[in-house]
XYZ file of C-alpha atoms in Angstrom:
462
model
C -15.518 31.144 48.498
C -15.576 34.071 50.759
C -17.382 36.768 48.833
C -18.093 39.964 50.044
C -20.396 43.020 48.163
C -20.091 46.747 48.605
C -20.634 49.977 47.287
C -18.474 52.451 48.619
C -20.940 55.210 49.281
C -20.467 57.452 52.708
C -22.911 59.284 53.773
C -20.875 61.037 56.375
C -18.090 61.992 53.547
C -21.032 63.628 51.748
C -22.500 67.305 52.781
C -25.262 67.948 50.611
C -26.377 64.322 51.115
C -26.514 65.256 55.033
C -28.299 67.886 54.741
C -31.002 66.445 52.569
C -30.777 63.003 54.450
C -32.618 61.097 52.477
C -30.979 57.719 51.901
C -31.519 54.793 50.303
C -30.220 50.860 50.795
C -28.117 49.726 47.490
C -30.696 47.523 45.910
C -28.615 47.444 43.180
C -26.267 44.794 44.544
C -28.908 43.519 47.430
C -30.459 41.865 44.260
C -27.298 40.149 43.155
C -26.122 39.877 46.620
C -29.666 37.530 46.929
C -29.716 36.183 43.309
C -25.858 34.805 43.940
C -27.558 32.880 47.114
C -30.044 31.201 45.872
C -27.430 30.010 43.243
C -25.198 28.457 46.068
C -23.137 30.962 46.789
C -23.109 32.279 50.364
C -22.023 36.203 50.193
C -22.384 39.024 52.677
C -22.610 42.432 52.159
C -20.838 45.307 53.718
C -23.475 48.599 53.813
C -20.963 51.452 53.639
C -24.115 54.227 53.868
C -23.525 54.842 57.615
C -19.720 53.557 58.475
C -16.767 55.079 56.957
C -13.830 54.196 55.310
C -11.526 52.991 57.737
C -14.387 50.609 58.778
C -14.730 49.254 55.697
C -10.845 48.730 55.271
C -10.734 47.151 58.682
C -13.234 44.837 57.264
C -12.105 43.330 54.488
C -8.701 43.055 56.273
C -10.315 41.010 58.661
C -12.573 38.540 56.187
C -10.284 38.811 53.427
C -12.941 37.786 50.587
C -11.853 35.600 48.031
C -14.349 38.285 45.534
C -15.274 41.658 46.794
C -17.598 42.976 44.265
C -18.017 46.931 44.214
C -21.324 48.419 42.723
C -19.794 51.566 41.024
C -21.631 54.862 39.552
C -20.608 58.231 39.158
C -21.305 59.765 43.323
C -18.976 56.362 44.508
C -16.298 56.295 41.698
C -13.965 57.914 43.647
C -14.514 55.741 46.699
C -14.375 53.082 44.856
C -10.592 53.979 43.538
C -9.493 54.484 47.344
C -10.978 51.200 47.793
C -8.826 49.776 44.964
C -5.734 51.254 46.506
C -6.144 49.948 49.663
C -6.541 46.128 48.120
C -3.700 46.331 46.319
C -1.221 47.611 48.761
C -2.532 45.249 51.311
C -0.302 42.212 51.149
C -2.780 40.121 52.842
C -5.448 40.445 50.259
C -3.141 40.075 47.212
C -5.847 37.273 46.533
C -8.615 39.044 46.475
C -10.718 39.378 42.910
C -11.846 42.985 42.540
C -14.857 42.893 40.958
C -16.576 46.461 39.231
C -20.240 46.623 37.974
C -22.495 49.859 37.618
C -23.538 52.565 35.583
C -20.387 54.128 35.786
C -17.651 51.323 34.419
C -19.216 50.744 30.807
C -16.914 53.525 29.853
C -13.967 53.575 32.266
C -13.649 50.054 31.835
C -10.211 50.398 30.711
C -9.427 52.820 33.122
C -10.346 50.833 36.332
C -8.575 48.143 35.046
C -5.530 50.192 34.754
C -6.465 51.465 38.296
C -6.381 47.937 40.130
C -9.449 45.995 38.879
C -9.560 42.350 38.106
C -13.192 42.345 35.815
C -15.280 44.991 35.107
C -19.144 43.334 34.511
C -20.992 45.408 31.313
C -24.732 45.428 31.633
C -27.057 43.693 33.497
C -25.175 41.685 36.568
C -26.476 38.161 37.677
C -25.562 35.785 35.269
C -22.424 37.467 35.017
C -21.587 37.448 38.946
C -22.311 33.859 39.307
C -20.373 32.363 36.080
C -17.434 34.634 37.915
C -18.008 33.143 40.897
C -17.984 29.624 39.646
C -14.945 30.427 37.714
C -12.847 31.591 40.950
C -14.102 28.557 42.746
C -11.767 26.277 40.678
C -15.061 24.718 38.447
C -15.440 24.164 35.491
C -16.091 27.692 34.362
C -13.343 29.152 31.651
C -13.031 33.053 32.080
C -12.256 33.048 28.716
C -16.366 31.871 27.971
C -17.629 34.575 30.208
C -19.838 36.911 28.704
C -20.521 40.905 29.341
C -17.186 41.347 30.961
C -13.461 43.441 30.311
C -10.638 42.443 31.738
C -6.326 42.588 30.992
C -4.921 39.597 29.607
C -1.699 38.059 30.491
C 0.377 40.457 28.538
C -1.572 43.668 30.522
C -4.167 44.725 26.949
C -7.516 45.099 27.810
C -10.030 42.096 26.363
C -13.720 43.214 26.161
C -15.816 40.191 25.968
C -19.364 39.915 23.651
C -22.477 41.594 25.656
C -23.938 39.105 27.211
C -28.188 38.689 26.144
C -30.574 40.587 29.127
C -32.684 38.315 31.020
C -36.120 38.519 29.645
C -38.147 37.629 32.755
C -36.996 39.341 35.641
C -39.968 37.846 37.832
C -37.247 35.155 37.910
C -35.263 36.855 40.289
C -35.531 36.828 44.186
C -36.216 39.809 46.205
C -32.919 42.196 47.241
C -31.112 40.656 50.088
C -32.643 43.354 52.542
C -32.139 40.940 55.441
C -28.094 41.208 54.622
C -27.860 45.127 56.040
C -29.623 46.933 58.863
C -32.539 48.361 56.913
C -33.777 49.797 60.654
C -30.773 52.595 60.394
C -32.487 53.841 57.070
C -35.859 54.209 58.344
C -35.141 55.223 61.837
C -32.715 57.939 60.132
C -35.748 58.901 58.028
C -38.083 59.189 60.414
C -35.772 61.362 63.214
C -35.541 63.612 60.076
C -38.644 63.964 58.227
C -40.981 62.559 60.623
C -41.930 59.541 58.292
C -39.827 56.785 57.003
C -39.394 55.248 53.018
C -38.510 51.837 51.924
C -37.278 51.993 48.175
C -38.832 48.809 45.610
C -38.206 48.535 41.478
C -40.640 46.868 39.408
C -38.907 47.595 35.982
C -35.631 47.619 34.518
C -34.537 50.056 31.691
C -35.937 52.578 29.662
C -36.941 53.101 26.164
C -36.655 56.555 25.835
C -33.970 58.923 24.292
C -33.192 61.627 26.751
C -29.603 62.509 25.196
C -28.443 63.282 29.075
C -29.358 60.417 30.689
C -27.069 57.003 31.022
C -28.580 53.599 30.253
C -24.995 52.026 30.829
C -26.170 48.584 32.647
C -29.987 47.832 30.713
C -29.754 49.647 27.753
C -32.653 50.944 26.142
C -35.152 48.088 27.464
C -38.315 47.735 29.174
C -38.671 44.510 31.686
C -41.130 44.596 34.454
C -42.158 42.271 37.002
C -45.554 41.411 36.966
C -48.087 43.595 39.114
C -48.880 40.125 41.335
C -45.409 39.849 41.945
C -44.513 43.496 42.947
C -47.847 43.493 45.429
C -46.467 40.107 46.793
C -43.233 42.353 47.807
C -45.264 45.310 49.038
C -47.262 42.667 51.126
C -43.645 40.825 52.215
C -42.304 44.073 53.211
C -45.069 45.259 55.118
C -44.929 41.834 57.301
C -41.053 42.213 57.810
C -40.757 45.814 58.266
C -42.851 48.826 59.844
C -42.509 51.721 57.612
C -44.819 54.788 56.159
C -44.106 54.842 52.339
C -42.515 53.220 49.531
C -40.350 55.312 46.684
C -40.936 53.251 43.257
C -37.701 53.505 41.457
C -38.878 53.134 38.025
C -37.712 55.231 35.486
C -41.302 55.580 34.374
C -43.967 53.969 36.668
C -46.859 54.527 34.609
C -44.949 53.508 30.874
C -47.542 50.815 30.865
C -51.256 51.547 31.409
C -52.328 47.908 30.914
C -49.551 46.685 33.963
C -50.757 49.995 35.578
C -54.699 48.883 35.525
C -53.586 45.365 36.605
C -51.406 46.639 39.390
C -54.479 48.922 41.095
C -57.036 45.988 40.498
C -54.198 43.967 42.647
C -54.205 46.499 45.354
C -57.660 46.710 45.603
C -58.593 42.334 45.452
C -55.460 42.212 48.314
C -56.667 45.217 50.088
C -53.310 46.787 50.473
C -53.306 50.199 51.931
C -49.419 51.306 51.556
C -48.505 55.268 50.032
C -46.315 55.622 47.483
C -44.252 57.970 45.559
C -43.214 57.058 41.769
C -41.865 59.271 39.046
C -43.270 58.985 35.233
C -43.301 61.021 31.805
C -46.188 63.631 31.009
C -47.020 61.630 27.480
C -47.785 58.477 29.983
C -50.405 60.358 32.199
C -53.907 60.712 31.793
C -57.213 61.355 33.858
C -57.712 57.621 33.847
C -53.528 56.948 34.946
C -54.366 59.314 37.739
C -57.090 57.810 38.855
C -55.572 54.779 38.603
C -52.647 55.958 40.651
C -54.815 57.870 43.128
C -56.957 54.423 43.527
C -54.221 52.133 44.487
C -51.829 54.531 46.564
C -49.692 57.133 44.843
C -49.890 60.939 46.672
C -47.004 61.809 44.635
C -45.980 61.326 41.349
C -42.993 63.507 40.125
C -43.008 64.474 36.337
C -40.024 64.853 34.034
C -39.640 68.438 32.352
C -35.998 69.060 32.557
C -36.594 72.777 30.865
C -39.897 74.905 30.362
C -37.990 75.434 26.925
C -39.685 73.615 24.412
C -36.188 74.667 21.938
C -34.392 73.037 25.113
C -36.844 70.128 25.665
C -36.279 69.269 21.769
C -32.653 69.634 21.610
C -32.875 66.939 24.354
C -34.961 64.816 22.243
C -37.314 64.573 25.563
C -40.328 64.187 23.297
C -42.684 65.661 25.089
C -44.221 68.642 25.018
C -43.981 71.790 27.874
C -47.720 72.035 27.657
C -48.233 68.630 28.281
C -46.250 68.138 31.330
C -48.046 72.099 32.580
C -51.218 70.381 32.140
C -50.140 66.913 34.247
C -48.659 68.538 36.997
C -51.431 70.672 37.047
C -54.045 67.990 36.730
C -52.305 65.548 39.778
C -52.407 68.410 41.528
C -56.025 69.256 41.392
C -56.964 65.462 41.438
C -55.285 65.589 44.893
C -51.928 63.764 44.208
C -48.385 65.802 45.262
C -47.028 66.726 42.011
C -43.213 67.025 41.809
C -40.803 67.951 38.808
C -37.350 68.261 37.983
C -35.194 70.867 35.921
C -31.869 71.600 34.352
C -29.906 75.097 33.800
C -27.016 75.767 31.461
C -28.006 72.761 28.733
C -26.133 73.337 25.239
C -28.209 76.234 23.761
C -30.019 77.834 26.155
C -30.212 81.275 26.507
C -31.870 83.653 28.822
C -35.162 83.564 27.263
C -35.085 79.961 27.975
C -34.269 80.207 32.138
C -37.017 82.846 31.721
C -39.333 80.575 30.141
C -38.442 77.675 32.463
C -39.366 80.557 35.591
C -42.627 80.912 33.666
C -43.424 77.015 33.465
C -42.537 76.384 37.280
C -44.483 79.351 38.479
C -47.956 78.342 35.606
C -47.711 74.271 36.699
C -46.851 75.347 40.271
C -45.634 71.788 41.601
C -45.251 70.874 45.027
C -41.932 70.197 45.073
C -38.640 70.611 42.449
C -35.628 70.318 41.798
C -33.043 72.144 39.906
C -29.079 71.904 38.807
C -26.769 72.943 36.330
C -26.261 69.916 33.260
C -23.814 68.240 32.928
C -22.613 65.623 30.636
C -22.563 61.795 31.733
C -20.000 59.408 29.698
C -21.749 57.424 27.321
C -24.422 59.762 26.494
C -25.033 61.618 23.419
C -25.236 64.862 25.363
C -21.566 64.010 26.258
C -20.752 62.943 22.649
C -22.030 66.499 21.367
C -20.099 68.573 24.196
C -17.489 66.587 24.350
C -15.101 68.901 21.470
C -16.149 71.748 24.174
C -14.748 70.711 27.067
C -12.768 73.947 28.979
C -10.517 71.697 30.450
C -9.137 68.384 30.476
C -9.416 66.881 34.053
C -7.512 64.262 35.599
C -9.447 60.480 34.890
C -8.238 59.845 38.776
C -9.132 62.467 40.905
C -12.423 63.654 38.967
C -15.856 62.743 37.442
C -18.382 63.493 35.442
C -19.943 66.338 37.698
C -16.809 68.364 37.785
C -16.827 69.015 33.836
C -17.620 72.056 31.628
C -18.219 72.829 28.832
C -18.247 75.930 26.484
C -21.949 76.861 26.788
C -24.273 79.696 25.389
C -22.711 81.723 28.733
C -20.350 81.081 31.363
C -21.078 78.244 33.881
C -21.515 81.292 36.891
C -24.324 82.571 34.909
C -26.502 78.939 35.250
C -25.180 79.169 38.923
C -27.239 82.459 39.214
C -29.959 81.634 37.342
C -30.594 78.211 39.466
C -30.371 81.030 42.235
C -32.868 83.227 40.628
C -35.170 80.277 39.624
C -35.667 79.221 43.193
C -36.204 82.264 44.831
C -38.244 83.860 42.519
C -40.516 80.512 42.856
C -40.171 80.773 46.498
C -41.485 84.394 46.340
C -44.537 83.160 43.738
C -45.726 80.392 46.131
C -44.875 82.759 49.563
C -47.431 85.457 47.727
C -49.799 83.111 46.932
C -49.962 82.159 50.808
C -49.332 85.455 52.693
C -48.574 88.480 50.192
C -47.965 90.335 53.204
C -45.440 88.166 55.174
C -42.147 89.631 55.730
C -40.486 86.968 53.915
C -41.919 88.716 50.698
C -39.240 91.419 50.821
C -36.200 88.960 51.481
C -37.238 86.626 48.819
C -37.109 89.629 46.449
C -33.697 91.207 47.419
C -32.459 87.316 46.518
C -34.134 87.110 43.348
C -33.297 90.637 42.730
C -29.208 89.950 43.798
C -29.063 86.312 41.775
C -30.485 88.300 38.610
C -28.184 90.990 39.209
C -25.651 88.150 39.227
C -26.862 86.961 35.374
C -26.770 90.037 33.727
C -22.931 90.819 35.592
C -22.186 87.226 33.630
C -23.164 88.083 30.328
C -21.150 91.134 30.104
């Protein structure tokens, strides 16, 4: 079997991605990539972060995989169609399997199969890969008996197989397949950029909370975690393989346990591992002890979740947790002499002007380090989509579209959160320039923008 994974992301293709330059290796399918190895399946894996399209067609025309498995989400869907297209007007890979997994199939599934696909994979990946594998090696493996999959039958209607059971111990599974791409182009890209380079690690898998706007389309609402010996063993095994500055924890929320946390910083400290690290976490999770905890084995940055400085907006996203709490958190890393970053969302379903006003007032009182803000939008398979989804202001073509692109009838007109994002920033760029240098010259241009991007919100209300 000649099976080849992917992902179908471009860096090059992407602007805003260029200018932040700040990527990441796929260790999404690096772990099934390794997983599928140790079950006797030799696979490579094609990195498509820094080559191109063409390159990856040329590719595949050249190996022609038996399986090419695509890791799928809602930046690559796109990609990932062109990718289909290609396959299937290729007559030389009329073999190949086309394999989708990913966040962003649970609820195309029907669609991609339409579009070219042979099995979509729902949920959680390595069992699944490797029965399919076995199955299109001619053993004795019925595609019929396959769980978590979707696929067409022989008369073209789409079969949705039962979800298959999530793997209860993932300190089962091998390390991602790092070896498989050229991890040296990430950090050598980092480090010509910033001037220090990241390597990426996940200790968890899923997350019990409710956020309506966020997906859980591959581990549901779950919490699995590898065991704080085991993720220290890969901090220790990445540190002998690799030379890099940091590493970015992918958890949803690092610090959900404070029992795994405690264990964790006692393993640092007995292995006397000295590596920085960046996680992100929940204000209702933090404490004066967690921060200690985090300061003691490593973390200088922990970025908090408020989404809004609405507590009307934080409720209607059933965040449960409160403004004040998350103020007093970023505050507290901050003084405790941790980087303190947060992230927020314009234009959610209800918000009004007081709200943007009140989220100003929370990001100038917590005063992180660093944030980040956008417009919301709805992700299929939320409830935030569910509730929106009777005011969509257009219907957009499945094919040439995704989530990002729609809107939705909102308390004002999609330019308005445009300005206000505009507003937002500058105005917190001209509270933190103040703070510094009240008399810098940058004081006056900072107010013109705020002054123009305000402007801007009260032309959209009319």
């Amino acid at each position: 079997m000649n099976i080849v994974f992917t992902h179908g992301y471009f860096l090059e293709e992407d602007e805003k991605e260029k200018e932040i330059m700040k990527p990441y290796p796929p260790l999404g399918i690096l772990y099934l990539s390794g997983w599928l190895e140790q079950q006797g399946f030799p696979n490579t894996v094609f990195d498509s972060t820094f080559s191109t399209f063409e390159k990856l067609c040329a590719h595949l025309l050249h190996v022609k995989p038996d399986i090419l498995a695509i890791y799928t989400n809602l930046m690559t869907k796109l990609n990932v169609l062109r990718i289909i297209r290609f396959i299937r007007n290729e007559q030389t890979l009329a073999h190949t399997k086309i394999i989708l997994g990913g966040p962003e199939v649970r609820s195309h599934k029907e669609k991609f199969l339409e579009h070219g696909a042979d099995v979509i994979v729902i949920g959680e990946g390595e069992e699944t890969i490797t029965e399919l594998a076995t199955h299109y090696s001619g053993k004795d493996k019925k595609l019929e008996d396959i769980h978590g999959i979707a696929r067409l039958d022989d008369k073209g209607f789409v079969v949705v197989h039962p979800e298959r059971a999530l793997r209860k111990d993932i300190n089962e599974l091998p390390y991602p397949a790092r070896n498989k791409i050229n991890l040296q182009t990430y950090l050598d890209t980092w480090k010509q950029r910033h001037g220090h380079n990241v390597i990426s690690l996940s200790t968890m898998r899923g997350c019990p909370y409710t956020c309506k706007w966020c997906s859980r389309a591959v581990y549901g609402g779950t919490y699995r975690r590898r065991s704080p010996s085991k993720t220290v063993d890969e901090m220790v095994a990445l540190a002998d393989a690799y030379k890099f500055d940091r590493i970015w924890f992918v958890d949803d929320v690092f610090t959900i346990s404070h029992k795994w946390l405690k264990e964790f910083a006692e393993e640092i400290s007995k292995r006397k591992v000295h590596i920085p690290y960046e996680i992100i976490t929940r204000a209702d999770r933090m404490s004066q002890e967690v921060i200690g905890l985090l300061k003691q084995s490593g973390c200088f940055r922990v970025w908090i979740g408020a989404e809004s400085g609405s507590q009307k907006i934080i409720d209607a996203m059933d965040r449960r947790v409160s403004v004040n709490q998350v103020r007093e958190m970023i505050q507290l890393a901050r003084k405790s002499g941790i980087e303190a970053g947060t992230f927020i969302m314009l234009g959610y379903p209800g918000e009004t002007d007081d709200g943007v006003i009140e989220t100003l007032h929370h990001l100038k009182t917590s005063n992180p380090d660093l944030y980040t803000i956008t417009v919301a939008y709805p992700i299929s398979g939320t409830r935030l989509y569910e509730e929106v989804e009777s005011r969509f202001l257009k219907t957009l073509p499945w094919e040439s579209s995704t989530d990002r692109d729609i809107d939705f009838k909102r308390t004002y007109n999609i330019n308005y959160y445009k300005f206000a994002v505009r507003w937002v920033y500058n105005e917190v760029a001209l509270h933190k320039q103040t703070q510094r240098d009240k008399f810098s010259l940058r004081v006056p241009y900072l107010k013109i923008k705020a002054m123009a991007a305000r402007g801007g919100m009260i032309a959209e209300k009319l």
